[in-house]
Short mmCIF file of C-alpha atoms in Angstrom, two decimals:
data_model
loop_
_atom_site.label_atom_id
_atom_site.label_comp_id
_atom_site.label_asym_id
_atom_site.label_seq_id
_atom_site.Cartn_x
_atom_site.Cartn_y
_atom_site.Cartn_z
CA UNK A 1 -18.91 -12.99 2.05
CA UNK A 2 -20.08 -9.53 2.20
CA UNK A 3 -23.58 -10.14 1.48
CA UNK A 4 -23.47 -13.06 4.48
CA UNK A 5 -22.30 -10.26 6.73
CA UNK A 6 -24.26 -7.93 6.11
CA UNK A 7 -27.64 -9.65 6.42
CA UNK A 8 -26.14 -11.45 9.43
CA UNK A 9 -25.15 -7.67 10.96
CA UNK A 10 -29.07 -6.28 9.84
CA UNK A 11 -30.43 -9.67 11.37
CA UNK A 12 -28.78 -9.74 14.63
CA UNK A 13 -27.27 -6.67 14.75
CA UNK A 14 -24.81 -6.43 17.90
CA UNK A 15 -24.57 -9.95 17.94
CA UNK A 16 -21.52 -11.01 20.51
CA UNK A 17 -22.48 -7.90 22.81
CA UNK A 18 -20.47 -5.34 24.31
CA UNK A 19 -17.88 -6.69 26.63
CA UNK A 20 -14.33 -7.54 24.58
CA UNK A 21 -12.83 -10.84 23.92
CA UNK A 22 -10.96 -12.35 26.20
CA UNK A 23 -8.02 -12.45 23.23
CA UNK A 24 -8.79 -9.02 22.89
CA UNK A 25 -7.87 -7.99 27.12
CA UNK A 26 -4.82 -9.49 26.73
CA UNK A 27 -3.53 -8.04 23.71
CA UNK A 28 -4.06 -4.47 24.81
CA UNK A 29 -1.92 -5.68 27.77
CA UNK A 30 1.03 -6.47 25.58
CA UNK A 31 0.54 -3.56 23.33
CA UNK A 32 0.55 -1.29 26.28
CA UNK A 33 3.54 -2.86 28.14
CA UNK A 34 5.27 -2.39 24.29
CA UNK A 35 4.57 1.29 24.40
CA UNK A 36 2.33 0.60 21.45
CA UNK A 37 -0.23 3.31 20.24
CA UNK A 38 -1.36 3.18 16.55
CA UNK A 39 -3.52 0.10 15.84
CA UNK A 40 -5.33 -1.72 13.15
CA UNK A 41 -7.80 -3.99 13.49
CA UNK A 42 -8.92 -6.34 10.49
CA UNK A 43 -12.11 -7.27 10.59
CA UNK A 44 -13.70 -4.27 13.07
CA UNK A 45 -17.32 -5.97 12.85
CA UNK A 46 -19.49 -3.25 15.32
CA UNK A 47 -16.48 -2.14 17.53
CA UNK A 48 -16.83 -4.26 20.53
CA UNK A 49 -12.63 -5.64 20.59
CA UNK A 50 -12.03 -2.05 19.62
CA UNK A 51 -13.13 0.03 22.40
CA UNK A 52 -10.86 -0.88 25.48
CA UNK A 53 -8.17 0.12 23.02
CA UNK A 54 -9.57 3.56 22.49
CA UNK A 55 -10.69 3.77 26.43
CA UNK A 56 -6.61 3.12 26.82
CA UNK A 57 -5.98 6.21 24.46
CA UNK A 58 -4.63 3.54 21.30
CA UNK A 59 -5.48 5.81 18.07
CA UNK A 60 -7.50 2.72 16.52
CA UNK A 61 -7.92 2.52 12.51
CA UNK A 62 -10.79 -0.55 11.64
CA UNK A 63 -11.31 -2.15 8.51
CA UNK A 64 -14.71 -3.56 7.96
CA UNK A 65 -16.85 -5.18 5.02
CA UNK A 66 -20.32 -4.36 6.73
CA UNK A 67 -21.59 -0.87 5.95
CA UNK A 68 -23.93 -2.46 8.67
CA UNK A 69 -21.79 -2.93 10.98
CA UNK A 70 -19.79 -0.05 10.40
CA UNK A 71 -23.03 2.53 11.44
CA UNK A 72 -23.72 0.31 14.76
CA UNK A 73 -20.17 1.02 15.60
CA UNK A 74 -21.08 4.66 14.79
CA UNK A 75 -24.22 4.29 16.83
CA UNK A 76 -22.65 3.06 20.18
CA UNK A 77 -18.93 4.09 20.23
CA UNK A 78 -19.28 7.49 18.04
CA UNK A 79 -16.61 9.07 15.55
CA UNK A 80 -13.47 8.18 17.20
CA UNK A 81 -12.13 5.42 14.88
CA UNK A 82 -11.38 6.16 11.23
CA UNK A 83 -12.96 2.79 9.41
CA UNK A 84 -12.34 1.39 5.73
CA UNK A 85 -15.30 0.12 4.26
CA UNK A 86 -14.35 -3.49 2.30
CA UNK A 87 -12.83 -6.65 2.03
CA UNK A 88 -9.48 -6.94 3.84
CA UNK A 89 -8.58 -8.79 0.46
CA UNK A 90 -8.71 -5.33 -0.91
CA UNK A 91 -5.91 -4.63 1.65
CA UNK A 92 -3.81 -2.03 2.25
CA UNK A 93 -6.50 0.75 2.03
CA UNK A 94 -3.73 3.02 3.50
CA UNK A 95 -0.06 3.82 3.36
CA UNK A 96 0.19 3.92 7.23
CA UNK A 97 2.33 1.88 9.23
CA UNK A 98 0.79 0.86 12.75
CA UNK A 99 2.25 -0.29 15.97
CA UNK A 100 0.03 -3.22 16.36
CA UNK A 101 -2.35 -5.06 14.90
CA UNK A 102 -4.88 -7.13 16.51
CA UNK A 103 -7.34 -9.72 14.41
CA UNK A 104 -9.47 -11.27 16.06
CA UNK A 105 -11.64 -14.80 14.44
CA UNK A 106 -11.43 -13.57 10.86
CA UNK A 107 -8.48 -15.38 9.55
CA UNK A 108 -9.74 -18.66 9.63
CA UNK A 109 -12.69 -17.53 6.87
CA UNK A 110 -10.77 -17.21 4.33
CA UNK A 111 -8.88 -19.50 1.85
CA UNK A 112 -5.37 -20.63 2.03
CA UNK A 113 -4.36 -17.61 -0.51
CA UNK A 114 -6.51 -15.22 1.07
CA UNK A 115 -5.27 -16.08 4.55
CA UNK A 116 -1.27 -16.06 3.54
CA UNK A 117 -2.10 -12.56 1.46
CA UNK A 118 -3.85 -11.07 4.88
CA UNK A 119 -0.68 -12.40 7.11
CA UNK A 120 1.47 -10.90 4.58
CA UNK A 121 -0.31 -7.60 4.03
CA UNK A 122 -0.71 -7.02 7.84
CA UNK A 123 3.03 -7.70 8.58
CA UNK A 124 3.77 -4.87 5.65
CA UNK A 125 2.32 -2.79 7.58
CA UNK A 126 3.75 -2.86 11.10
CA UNK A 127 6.27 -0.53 11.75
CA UNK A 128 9.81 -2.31 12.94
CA UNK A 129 9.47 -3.71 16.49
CA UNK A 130 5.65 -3.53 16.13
CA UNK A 131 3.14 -6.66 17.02
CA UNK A 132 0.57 -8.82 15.12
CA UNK A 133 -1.47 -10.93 17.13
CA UNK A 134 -4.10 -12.76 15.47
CA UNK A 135 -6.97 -15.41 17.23
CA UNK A 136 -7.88 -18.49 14.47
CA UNK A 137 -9.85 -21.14 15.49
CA UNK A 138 -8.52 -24.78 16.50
CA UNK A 139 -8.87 -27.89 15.12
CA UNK A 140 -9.42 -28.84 19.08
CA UNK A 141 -12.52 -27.08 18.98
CA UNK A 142 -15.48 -28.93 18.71
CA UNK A 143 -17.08 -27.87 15.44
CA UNK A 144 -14.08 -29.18 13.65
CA UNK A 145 -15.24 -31.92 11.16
CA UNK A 146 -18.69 -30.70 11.14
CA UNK A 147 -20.45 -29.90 7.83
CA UNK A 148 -19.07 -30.11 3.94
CA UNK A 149 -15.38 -31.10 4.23
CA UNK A 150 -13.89 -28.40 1.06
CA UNK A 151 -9.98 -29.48 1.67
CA UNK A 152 -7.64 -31.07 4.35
CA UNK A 153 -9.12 -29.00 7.63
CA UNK A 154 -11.47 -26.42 5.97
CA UNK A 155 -15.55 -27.26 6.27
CA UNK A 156 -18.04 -25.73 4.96
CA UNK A 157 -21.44 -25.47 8.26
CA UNK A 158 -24.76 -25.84 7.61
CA UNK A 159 -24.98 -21.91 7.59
CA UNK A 160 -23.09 -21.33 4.47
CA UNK A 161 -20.32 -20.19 6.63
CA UNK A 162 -15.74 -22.09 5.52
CA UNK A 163 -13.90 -22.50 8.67
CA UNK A 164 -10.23 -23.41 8.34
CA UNK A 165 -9.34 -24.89 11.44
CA UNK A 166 -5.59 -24.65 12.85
CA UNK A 167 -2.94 -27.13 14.20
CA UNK A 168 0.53 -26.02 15.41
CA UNK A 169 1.78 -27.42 12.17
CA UNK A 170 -0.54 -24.84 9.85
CA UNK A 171 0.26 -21.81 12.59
CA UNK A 172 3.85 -22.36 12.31
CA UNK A 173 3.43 -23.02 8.10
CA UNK A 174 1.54 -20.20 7.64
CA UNK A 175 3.04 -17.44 9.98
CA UNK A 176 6.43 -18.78 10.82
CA UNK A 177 8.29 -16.31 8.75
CA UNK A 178 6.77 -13.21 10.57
CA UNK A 179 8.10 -13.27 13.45
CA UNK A 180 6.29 -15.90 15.91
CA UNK A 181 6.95 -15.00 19.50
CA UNK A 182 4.64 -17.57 20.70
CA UNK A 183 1.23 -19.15 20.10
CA UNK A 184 -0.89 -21.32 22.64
CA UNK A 185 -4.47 -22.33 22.41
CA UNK A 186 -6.83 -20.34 24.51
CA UNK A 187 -11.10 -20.53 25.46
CA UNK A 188 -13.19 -18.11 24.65
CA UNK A 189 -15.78 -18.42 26.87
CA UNK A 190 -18.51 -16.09 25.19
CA UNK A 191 -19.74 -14.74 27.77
CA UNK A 192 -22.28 -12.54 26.42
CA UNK A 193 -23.83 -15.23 24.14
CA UNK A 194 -26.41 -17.21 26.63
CA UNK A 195 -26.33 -21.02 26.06
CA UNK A 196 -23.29 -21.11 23.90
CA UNK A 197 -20.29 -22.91 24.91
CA UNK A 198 -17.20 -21.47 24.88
CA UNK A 199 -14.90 -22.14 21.63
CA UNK A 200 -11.35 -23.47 21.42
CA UNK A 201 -8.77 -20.80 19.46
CA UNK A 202 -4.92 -20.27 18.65
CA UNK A 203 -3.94 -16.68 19.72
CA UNK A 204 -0.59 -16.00 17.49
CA UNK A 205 1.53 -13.48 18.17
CA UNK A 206 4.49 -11.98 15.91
CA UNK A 207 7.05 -8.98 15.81
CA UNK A 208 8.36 -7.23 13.10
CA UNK A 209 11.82 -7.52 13.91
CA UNK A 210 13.62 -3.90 13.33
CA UNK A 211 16.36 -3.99 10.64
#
């Protein structure tokens, strides 16, 4: 996987464009009504879901397998955000416990033990009464059941690229014992990318619960 990011970050370089996810807008606005401040984001790609949280004064911490990536984040948002170069397999790559966490269209790359392992490592690090809110893609979307099928809702597209595509039943299965505080299907419109349509995704939200 890194190699396929890293030419696809050297190819395209700031591929999606500046403006933030929807997902992304709406997250900082339950991370700042929660009093939230120290963030991680999984999956960091160039910066662009990361800056309205460090415009909002959230001390972000990224974690990114594109060296690539990681210098056009440099280029265009500066020094502000520490960033772990790697796999989020590799995961933790610190001792800190954060606030939030916000992951936005990774999840759904990876395996079922990759996937359960990132859920798992993520919630280990939230501090008591912090949030997780994760964005997977749905099986409502309209790439689902396109390309190699590899196992019951996982594909394999013409690109080279596995998509696991989520139901209500594999949300709940896979993050029902961290916390779910609700999950709904959402539309990323895409604004920035001209002549694409806009794609169909699950945003999950969970809080670690204080003891």
């Amino acid at each position: 996987m890194t190699e396929f990011w890293e030419l696809s970050f050297r190819d395209k370089k700031t591929m999606w464009g500046f403006e933030p996810a929807d997902s992304a807008i709406v997250t900082l606005n339950l991370f700042k009504e929660n009093g939230l401040n120290k963030i991680l984001i999984p999956g960091f790609g160039y910066g662009r879901n990361a800056k309205i949280f460090t415009d909002a004064g959230f001390k972000v911490t990224g974690i990114e397998i594109s060296e690539t990536a990681i210098d056009l984040a440099r280029k265009h948002y500066g020094n502000d955000v520490r960033i772990h170069l790697g796999s989020v397999s590799a995961m933790p790559f610190d001792q800190e416990l954060y606030d939030g966490i916000f992951c936005y269209a990774l999840i759904h790359l990876l395996n079922e033990k990759e996937r359960i392992k990132l859920i798992n490592d993520c919630y280990h690090q939230l501090k008591p009464n912090g949030y997780m809110v994760f964005v997977a893609i749905s099986k409502n979307d309209a790439a689902y059941g396109n390309g190699e099928k590899l196992s019951k809702d996982r594909f394999e597209t013409k690109h080279g690229v596995q998509l696991f595509f989520y139901d209500s039943d594999s949300v709940e299965e896979e993050f029902g014992k961290y916390g779910i505080v609700e999950f709904k299907e959402i539309d990323e419109p895409a604004k920035n990318m001209e002549n694409k349509r806009s794609q169909k995704f699950w945003i999950i939200t969970c809080k670690k619960q204080a003891k």
